[in-house]
mmCIF file of C-alpha atoms in Angstrom:
data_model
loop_
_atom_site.group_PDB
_atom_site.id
_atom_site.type_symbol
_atom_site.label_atom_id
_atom_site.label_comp_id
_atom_site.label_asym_id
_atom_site.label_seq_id
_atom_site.Cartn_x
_atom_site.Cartn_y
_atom_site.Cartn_z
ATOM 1 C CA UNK A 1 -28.716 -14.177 16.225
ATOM 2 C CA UNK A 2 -27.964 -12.548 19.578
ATOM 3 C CA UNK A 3 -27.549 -8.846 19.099
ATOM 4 C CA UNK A 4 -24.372 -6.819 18.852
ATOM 5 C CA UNK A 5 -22.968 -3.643 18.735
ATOM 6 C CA UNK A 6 -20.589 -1.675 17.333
ATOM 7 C CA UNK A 7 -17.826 0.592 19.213
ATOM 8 C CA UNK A 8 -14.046 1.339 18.338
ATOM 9 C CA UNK A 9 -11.208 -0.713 18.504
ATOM 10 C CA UNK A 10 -9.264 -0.246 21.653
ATOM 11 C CA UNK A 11 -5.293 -2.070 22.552
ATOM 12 C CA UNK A 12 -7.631 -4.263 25.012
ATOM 13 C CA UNK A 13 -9.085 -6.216 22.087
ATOM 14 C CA UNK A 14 -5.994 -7.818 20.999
ATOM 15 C CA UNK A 15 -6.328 -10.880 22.165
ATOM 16 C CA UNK A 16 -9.660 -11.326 20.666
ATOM 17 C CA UNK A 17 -8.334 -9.780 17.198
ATOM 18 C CA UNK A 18 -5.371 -12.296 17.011
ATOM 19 C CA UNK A 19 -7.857 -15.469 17.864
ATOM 20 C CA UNK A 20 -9.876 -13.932 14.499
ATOM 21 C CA UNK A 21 -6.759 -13.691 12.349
ATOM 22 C CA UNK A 22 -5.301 -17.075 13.498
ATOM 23 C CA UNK A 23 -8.540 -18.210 12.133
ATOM 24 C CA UNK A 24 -8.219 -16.581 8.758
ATOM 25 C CA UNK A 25 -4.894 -17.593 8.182
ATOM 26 C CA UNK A 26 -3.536 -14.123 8.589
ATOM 27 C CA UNK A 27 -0.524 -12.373 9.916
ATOM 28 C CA UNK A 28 -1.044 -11.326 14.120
ATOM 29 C CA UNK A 29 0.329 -8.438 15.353
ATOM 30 C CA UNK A 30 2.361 -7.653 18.802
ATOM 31 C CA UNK A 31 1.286 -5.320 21.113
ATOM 32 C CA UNK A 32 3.677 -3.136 20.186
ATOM 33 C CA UNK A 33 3.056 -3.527 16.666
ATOM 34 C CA UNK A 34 -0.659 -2.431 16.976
ATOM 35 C CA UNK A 35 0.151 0.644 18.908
ATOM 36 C CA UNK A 36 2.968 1.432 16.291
ATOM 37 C CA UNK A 37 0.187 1.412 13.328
ATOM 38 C CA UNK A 38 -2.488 3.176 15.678
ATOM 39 C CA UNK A 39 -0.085 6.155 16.361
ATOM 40 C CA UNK A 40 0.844 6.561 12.758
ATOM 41 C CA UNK A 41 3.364 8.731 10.840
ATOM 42 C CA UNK A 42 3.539 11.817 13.691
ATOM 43 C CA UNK A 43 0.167 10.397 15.055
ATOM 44 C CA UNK A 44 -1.387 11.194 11.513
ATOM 45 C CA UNK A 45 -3.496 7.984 11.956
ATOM 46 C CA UNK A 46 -5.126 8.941 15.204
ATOM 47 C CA UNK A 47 -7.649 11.481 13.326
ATOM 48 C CA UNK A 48 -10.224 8.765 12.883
ATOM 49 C CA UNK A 49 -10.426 5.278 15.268
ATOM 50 C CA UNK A 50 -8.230 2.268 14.129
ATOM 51 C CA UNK A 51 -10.803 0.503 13.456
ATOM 52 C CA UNK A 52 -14.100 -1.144 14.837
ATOM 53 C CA UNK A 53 -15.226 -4.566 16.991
ATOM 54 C CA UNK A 54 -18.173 -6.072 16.776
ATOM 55 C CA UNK A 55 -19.041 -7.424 20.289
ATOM 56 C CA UNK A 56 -21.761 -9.861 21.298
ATOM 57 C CA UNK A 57 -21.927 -11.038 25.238
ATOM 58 C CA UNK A 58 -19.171 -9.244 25.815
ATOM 59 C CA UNK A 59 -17.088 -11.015 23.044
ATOM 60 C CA UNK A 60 -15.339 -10.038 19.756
ATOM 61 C CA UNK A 61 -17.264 -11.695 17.066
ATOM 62 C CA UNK A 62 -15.914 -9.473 14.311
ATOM 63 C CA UNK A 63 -13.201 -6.360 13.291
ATOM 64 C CA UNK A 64 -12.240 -3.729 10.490
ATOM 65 C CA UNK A 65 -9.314 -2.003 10.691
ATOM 66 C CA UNK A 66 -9.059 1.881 9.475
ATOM 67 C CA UNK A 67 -5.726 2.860 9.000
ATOM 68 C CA UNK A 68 -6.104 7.446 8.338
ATOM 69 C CA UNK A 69 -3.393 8.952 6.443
ATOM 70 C CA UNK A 70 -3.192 12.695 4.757
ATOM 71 C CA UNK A 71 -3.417 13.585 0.902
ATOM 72 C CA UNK A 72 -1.995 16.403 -0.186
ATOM 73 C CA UNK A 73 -2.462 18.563 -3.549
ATOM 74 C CA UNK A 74 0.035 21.905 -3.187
ATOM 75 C CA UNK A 75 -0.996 23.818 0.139
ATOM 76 C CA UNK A 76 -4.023 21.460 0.510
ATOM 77 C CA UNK A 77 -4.388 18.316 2.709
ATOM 78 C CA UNK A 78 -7.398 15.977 2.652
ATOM 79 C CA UNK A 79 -8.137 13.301 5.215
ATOM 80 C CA UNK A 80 -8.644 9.784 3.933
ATOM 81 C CA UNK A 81 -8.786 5.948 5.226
ATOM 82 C CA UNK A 82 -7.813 2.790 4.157
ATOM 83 C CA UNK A 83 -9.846 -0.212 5.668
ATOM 84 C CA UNK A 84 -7.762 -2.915 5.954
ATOM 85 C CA UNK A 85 -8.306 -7.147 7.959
ATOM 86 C CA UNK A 86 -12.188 -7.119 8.109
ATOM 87 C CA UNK A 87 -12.729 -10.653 9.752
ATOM 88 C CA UNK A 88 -15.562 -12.176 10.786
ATOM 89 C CA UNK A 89 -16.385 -15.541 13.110
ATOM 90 C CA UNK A 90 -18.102 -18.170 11.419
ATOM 91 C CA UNK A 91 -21.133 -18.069 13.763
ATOM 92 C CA UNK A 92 -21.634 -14.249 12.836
ATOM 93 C CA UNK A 93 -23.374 -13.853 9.487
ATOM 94 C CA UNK A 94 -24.167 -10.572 8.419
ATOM 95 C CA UNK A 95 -22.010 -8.488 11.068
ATOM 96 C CA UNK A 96 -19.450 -7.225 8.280
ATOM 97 C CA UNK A 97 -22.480 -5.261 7.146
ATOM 98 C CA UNK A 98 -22.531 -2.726 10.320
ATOM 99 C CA UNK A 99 -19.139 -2.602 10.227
ATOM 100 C CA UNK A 100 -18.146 -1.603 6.289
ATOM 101 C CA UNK A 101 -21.127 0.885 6.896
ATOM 102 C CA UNK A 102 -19.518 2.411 9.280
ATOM 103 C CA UNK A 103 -16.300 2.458 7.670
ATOM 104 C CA UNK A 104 -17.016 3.674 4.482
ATOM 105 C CA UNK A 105 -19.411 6.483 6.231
ATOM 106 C CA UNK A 106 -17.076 8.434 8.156
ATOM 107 C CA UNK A 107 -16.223 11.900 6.856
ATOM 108 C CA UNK A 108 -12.757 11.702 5.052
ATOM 109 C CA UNK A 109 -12.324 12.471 1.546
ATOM 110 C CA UNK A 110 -12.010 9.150 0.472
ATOM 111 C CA UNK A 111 -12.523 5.828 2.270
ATOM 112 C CA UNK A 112 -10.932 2.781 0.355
ATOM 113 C CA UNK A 113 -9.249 -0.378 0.139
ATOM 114 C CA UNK A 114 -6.625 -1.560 -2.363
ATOM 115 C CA UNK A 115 -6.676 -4.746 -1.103
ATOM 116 C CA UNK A 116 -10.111 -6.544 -1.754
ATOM 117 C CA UNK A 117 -10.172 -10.243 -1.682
ATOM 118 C CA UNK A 118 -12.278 -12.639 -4.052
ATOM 119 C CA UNK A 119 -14.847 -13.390 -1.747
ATOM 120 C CA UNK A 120 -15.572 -9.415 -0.704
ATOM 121 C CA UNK A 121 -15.330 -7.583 -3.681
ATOM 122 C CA UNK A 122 -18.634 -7.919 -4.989
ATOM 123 C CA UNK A 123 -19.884 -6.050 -1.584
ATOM 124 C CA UNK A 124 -18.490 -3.140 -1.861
ATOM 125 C CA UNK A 125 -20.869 -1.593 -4.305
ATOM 126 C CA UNK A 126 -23.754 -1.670 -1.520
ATOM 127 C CA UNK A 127 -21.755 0.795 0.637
ATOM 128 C CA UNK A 128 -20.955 3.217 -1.877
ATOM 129 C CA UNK A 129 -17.423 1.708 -2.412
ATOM 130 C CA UNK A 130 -16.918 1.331 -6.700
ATOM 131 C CA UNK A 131 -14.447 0.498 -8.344
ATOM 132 C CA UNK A 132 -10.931 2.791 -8.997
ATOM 133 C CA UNK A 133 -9.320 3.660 -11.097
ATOM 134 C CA UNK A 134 -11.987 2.041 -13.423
ATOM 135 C CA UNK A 135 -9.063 0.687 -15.983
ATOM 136 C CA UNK A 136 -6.827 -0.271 -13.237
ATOM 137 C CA UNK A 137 -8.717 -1.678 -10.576
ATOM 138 C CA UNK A 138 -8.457 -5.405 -11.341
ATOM 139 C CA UNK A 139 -4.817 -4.770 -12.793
ATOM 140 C CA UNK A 140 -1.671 -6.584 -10.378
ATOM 141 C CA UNK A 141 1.702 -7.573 -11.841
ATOM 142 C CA UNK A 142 4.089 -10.334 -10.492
ATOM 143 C CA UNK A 143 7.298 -11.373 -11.685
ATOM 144 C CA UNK A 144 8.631 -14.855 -11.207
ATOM 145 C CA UNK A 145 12.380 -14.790 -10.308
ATOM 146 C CA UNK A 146 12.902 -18.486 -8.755
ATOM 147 C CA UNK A 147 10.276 -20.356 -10.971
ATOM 148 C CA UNK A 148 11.078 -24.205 -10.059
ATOM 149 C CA UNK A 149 10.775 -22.706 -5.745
ATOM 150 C CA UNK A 150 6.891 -21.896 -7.065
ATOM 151 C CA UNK A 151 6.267 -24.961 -8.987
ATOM 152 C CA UNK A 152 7.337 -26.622 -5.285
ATOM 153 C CA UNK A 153 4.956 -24.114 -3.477
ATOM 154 C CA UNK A 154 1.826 -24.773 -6.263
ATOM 155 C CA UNK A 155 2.343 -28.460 -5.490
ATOM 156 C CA UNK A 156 2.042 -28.226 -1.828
ATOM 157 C CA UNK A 157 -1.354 -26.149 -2.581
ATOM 158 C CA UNK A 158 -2.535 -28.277 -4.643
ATOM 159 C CA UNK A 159 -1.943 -31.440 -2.550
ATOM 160 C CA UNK A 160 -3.530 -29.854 0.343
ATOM 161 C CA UNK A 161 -6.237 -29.030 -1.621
ATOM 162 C CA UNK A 162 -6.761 -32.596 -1.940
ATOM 163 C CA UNK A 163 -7.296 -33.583 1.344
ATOM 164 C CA UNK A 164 -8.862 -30.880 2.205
ATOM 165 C CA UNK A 165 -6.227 -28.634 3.798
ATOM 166 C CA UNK A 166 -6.355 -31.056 6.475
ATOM 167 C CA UNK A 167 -2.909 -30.650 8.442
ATOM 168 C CA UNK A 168 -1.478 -28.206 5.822
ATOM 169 C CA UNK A 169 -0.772 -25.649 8.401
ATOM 170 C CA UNK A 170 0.789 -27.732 10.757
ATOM 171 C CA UNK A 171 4.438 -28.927 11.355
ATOM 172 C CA UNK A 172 7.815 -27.004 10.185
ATOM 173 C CA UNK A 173 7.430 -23.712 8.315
ATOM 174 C CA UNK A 174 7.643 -25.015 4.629
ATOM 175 C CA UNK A 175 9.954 -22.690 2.295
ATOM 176 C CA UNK A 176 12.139 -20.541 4.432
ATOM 177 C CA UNK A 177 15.537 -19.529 2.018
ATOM 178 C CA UNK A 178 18.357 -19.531 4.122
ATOM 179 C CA UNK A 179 18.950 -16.802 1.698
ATOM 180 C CA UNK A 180 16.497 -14.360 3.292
ATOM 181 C CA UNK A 181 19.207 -13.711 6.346
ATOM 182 C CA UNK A 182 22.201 -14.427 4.191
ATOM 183 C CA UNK A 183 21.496 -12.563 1.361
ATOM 184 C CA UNK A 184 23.755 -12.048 -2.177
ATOM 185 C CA UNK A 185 25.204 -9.383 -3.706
ATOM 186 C CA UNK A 186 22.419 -7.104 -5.297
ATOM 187 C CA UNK A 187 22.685 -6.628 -9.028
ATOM 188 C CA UNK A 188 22.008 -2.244 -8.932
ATOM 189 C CA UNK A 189 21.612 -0.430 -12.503
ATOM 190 C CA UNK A 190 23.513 2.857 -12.259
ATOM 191 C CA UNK A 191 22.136 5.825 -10.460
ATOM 192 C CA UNK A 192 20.593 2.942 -8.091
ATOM 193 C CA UNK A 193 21.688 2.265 -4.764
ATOM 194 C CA UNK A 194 20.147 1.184 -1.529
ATOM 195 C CA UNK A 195 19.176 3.212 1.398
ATOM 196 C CA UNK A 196 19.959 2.050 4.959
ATOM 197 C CA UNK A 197 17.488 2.588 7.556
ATOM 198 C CA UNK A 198 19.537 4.830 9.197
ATOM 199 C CA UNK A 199 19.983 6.607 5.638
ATOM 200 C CA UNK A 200 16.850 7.925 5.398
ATOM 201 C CA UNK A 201 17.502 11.625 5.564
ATOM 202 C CA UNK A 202 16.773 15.238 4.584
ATOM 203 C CA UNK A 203 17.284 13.763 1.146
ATOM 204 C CA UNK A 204 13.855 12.734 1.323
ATOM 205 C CA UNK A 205 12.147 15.600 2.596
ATOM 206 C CA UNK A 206 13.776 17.322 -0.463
ATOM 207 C CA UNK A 207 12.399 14.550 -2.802
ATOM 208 C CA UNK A 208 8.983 14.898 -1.123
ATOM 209 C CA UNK A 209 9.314 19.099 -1.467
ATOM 210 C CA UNK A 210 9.994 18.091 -5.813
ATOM 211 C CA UNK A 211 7.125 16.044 -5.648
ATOM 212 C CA UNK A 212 4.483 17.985 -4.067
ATOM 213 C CA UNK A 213 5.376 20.902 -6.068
ATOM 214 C CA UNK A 214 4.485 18.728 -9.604
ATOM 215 C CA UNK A 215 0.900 19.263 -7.993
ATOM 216 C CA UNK A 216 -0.253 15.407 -7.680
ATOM 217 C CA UNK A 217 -2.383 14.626 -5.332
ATOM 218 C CA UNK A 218 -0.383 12.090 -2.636
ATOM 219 C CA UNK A 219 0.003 10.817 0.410
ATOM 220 C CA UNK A 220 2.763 11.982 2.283
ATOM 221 C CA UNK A 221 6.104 10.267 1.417
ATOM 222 C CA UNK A 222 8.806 12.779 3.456
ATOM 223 C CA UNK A 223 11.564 11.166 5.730
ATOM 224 C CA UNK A 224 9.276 10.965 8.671
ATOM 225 C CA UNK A 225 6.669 8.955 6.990
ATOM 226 C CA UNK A 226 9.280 6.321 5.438
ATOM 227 C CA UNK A 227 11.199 5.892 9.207
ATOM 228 C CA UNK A 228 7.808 4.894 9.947
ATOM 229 C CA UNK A 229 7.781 2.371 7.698
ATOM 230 C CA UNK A 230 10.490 0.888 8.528
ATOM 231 C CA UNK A 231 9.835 1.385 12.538
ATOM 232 C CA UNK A 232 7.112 -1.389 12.289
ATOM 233 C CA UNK A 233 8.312 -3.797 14.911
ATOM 234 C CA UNK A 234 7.106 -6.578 14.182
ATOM 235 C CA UNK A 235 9.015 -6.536 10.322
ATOM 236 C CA UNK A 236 11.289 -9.869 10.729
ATOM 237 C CA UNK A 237 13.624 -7.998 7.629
ATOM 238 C CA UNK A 238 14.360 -4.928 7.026
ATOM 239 C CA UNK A 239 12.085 -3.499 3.924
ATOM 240 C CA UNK A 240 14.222 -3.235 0.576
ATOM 241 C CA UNK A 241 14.509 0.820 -0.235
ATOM 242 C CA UNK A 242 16.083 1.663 -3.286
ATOM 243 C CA UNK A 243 17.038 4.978 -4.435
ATOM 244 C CA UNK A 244 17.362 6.789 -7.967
ATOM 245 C CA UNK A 245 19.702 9.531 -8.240
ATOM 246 C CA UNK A 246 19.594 12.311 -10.912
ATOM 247 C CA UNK A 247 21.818 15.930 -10.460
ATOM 248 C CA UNK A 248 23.543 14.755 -6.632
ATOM 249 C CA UNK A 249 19.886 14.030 -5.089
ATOM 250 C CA UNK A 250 17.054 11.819 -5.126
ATOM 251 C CA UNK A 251 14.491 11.522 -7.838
ATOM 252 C CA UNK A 252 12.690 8.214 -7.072
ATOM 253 C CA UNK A 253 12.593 5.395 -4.873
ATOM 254 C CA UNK A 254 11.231 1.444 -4.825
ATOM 255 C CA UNK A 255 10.119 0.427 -1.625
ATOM 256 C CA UNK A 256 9.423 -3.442 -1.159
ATOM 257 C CA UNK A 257 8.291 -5.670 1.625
ATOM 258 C CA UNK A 258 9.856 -9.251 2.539
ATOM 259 C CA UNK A 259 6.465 -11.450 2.797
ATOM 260 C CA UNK A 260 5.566 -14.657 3.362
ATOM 261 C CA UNK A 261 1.964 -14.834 3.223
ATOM 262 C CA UNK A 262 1.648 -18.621 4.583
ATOM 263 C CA UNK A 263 3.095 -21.073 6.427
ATOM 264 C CA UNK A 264 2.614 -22.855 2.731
ATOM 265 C CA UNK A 265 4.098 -19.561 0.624
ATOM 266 C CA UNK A 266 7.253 -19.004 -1.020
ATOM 267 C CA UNK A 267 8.680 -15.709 0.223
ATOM 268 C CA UNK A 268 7.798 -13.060 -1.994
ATOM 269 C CA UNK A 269 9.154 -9.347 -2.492
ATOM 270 C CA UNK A 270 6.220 -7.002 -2.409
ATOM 271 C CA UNK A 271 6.336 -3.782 -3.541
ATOM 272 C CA UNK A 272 4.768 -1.350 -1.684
ATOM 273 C CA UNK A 273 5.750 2.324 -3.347
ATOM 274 C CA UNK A 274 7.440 2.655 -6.894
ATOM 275 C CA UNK A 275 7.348 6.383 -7.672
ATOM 276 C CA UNK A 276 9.701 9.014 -9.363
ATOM 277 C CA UNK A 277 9.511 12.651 -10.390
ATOM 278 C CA UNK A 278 7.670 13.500 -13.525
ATOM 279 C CA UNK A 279 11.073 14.283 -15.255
ATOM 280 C CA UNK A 280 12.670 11.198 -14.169
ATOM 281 C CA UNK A 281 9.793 8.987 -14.435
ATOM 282 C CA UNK A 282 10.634 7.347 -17.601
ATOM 283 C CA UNK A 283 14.383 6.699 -16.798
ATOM 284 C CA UNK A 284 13.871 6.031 -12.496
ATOM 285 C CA UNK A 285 11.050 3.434 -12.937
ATOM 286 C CA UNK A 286 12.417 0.798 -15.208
ATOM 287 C CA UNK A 287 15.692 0.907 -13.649
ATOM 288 C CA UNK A 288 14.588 0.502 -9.819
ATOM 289 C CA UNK A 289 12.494 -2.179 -11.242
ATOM 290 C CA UNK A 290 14.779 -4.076 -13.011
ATOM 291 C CA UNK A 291 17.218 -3.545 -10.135
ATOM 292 C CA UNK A 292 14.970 -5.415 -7.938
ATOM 293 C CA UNK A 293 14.302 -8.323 -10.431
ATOM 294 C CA UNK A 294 17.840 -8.869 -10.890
ATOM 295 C CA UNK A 295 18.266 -9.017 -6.969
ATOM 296 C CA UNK A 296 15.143 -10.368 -5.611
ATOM 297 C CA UNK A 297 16.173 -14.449 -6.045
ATOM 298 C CA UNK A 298 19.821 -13.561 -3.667
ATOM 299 C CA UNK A 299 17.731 -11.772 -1.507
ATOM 300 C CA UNK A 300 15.903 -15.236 -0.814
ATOM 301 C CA UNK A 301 12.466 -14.138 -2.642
ATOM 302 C CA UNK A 302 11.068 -16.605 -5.398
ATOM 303 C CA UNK A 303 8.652 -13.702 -6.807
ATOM 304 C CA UNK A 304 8.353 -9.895 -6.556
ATOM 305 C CA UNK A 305 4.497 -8.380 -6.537
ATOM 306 C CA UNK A 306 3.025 -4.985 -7.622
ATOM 307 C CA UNK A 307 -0.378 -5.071 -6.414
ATOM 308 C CA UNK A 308 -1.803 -1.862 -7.178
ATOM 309 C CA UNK A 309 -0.814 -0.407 -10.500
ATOM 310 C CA UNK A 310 -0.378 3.440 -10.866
ATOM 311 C CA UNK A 311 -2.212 4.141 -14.931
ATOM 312 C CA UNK A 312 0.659 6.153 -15.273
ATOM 313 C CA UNK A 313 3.145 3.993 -14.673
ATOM 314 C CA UNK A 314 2.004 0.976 -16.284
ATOM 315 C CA UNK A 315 3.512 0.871 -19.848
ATOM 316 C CA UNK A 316 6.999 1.207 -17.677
ATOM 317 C CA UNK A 317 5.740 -1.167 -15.901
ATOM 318 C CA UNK A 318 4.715 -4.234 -18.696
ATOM 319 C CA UNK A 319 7.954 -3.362 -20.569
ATOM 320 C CA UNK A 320 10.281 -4.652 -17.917
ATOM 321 C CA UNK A 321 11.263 -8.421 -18.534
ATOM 322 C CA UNK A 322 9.309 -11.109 -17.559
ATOM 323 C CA UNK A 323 5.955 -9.282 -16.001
ATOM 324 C CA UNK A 324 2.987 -10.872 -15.713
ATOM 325 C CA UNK A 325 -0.283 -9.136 -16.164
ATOM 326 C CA UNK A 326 -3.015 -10.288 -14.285
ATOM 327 C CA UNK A 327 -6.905 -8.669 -14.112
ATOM 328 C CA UNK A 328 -9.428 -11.033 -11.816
ATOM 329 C CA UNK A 329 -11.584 -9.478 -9.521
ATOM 330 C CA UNK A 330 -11.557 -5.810 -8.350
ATOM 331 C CA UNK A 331 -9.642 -5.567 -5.786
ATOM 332 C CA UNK A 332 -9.367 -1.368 -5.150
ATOM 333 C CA UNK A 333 -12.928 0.224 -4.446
ATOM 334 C CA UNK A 334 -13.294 3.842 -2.807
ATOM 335 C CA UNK A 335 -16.085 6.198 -1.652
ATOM 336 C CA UNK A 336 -15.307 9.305 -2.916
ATOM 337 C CA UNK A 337 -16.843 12.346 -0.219
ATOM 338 C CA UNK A 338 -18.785 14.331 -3.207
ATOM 339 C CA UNK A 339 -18.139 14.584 -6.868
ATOM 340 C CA UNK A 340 -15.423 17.390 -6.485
ATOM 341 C CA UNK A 341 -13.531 14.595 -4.698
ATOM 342 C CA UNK A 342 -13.961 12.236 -6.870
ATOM 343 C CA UNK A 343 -13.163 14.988 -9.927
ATOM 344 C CA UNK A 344 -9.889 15.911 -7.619
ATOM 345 C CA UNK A 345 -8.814 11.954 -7.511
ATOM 346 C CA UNK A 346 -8.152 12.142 -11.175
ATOM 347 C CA UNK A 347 -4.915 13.191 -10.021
ATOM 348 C CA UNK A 348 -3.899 11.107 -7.517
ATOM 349 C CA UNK A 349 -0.843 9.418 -7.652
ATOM 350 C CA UNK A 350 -1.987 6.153 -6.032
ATOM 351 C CA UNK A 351 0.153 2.953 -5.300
ATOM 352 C CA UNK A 352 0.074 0.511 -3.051
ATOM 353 C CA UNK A 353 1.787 3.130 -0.066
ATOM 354 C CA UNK A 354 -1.267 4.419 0.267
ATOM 355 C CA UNK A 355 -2.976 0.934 1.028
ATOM 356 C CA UNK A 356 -2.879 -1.197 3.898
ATOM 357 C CA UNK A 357 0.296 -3.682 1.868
ATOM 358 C CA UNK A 358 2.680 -2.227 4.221
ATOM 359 C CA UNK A 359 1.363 -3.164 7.137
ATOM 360 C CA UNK A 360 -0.873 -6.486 6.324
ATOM 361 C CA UNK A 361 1.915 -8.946 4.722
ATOM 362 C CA UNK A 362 3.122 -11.789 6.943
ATOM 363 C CA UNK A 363 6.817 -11.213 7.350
ATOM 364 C CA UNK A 364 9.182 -14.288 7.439
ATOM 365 C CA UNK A 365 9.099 -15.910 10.276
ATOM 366 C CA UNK A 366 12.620 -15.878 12.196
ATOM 367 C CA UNK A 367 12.750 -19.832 12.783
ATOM 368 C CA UNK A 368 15.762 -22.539 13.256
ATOM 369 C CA UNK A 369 16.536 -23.631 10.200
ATOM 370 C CA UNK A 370 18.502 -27.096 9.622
ATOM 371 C CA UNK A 371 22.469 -26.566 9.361
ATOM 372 C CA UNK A 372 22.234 -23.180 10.683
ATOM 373 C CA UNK A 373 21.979 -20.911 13.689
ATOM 374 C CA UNK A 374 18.841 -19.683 15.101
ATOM 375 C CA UNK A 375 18.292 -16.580 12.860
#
């Protein structure tokens, strides 16, 4: 093979990135959208490049992204990275080699990925990258809230397995609830409400304040970093943001995604952050999940997701109706700095915020849809 080389991603390779994710099927990004995730939370993500290009005769023939963020334990703060959309052409074998090595080399105190497919997880192990946390790292949880809508969606898989996949892509967007733009009434336990984008306050910076003191180790969830979130521009729906309440102020919040990961995909609700003070924990977490669940098919969603499971919170998590266990491959592997990182992780309060589920799902697409106005 011709040679290549290496050098960081710059706003000048988008075209080239988006002609590699139309390829694979995944979600493209706008202009604006890639500088929003390159700036980061209060340009937190512009410590370490936002990723890397492989280029041969003067072409893009493969990408990583590297999304930084901060942990913090007390008065301490620790650099880390999540790798997120490695993608590589066809025609160039081998060059995700150069590029995870340089990803999981560079000096934060943990470089990782929640998000590991079938086909990559095996490789992770030759860059340092192991499994974590050891009993949770194969561990997801769905929750099927429109069950016939994914029997329709299995079918359509299934059938295009059959020939091959051949034309599956092409045509109307299949599976679009009208629902998604006209949602129901939400079903809220009480002490649950949900937080307008334009609600997201000094409230949360006092939530953050109660949850840094506990002394987990966390990435930083104050009312800057979630009007972040929700500042993505190229989000079709407003994320779902769901607050517990416990003495006048908040104790814990769900945060979920609208996603449709295919043209072929029933929407889905993802949940990106589920989290609570310790002293709330055991109340906060079944309630903002069964909130959710009871709300999730009006909101146009035929399943809700948790894709990286917190040990902690899991025995909330199994108890609430209808969840689905599954364990397949690993899909969360991380390269500790030293030992007394990996020693310090034992405490971190991990979920999939600090991942790269925020910012990789395929929102709904705003299309025409028949009988209505353009959405």
């Amino acid at each position: 093979m011709t040679s290549f080389h290496i050098r960081p991603f710059g706003l000048a390779d988008i075209p080239a990135i988006d002609a590699l994710y139309d390829w694979a099927w995944w979600p493209k990004r706008s202009r604006a959208g890639w500088a929003w995730l390159v700036e980061g939370p209060e340009g937190a993500a512009r410590q370490a490049p936002a990723g890397w290009v492989a280029v041969r005769d003067g072409e893009v023939i493969a990408a990583i992204g590297n999304h930084a963020m901060t942990l913090v334990q007390g008065d301490k703060a620790f650099l880390a990275a999540t790798g997120h959309s490695l993608v590589v052409r066809p025609d160039a074998k081998g060059v995700s080699r150069p590029l995870l090595k340089r990803f999981s080399e560079q000096p934060v105190f943990a470089a990782f990925t929640f998000n590991a497919n079938a086909l990559s997880s095996g490789h992770y192990r030759f860059y340092g990258m192991n499994p974590w946390p050891e009993t949770q790292a194969r561990v997801k949880y769905s929750w099927w809230v429109d069950p016939l809508a994914l029997a329709a969606e299995r079918l359509l898989w299934r059938l295009g397995q059959v020939q091959g996949f051949k034309g599956l892509r092409e045509g109307n967007e299949r599976f679009l609830s009208p629902r998604l733009w006209d949602p129901g009434l939400m079903t809220l336990e009480p002490a649950v409400h949900r937080v307008a984008p334009d609600e997201i306050d000094e409230r949360f910076d006092r939530f953050w304040e109660r949850l840094r003191a506990e002394g987990r180790l966390m990435t930083v969830r104050d009312r800057a970093a979630l009007a972040w979130r929700f500042a993505d521009p190229d989000l079709t729906l407003s994320p779902v943001l769901l607050a517990w309440t416990a003495w006048g102020e908040i104790a814990g919040y769900l945060l979920a995604y609208f996603a449709k990961q295919t043209e072929v995909d029933q929407p889905t609700l993802e949940i990106v952050d589920l989290i609570a003070v310790a002293e709330e924990e055991t109340r906060a977490i079944p309630a903002l999940l069964r909130s959710l669940l009871r709300s999730a098919r009006a909101l146009g969603a035929a399943r809700v997701r948790l894709s990286q499971v917190n040990p902690r919170l899991e025995p909330l998590i199994a108890a609430c109706p209808g969840a689905r266990r599954h364990s397949a491959h690993a899909h969360a592997h991380v390269r500790f700095a030293d030992p007394s990182a990996r020693e310090r992780a034992a405490d971190w309060y991990a979920t999939p915020f600090d991942g790269d589920y925020g910012f990789c799902i395929r929102p709904p697409p705003r299309v025409r849809l028949p009988g209505t106005a353009a959405a």
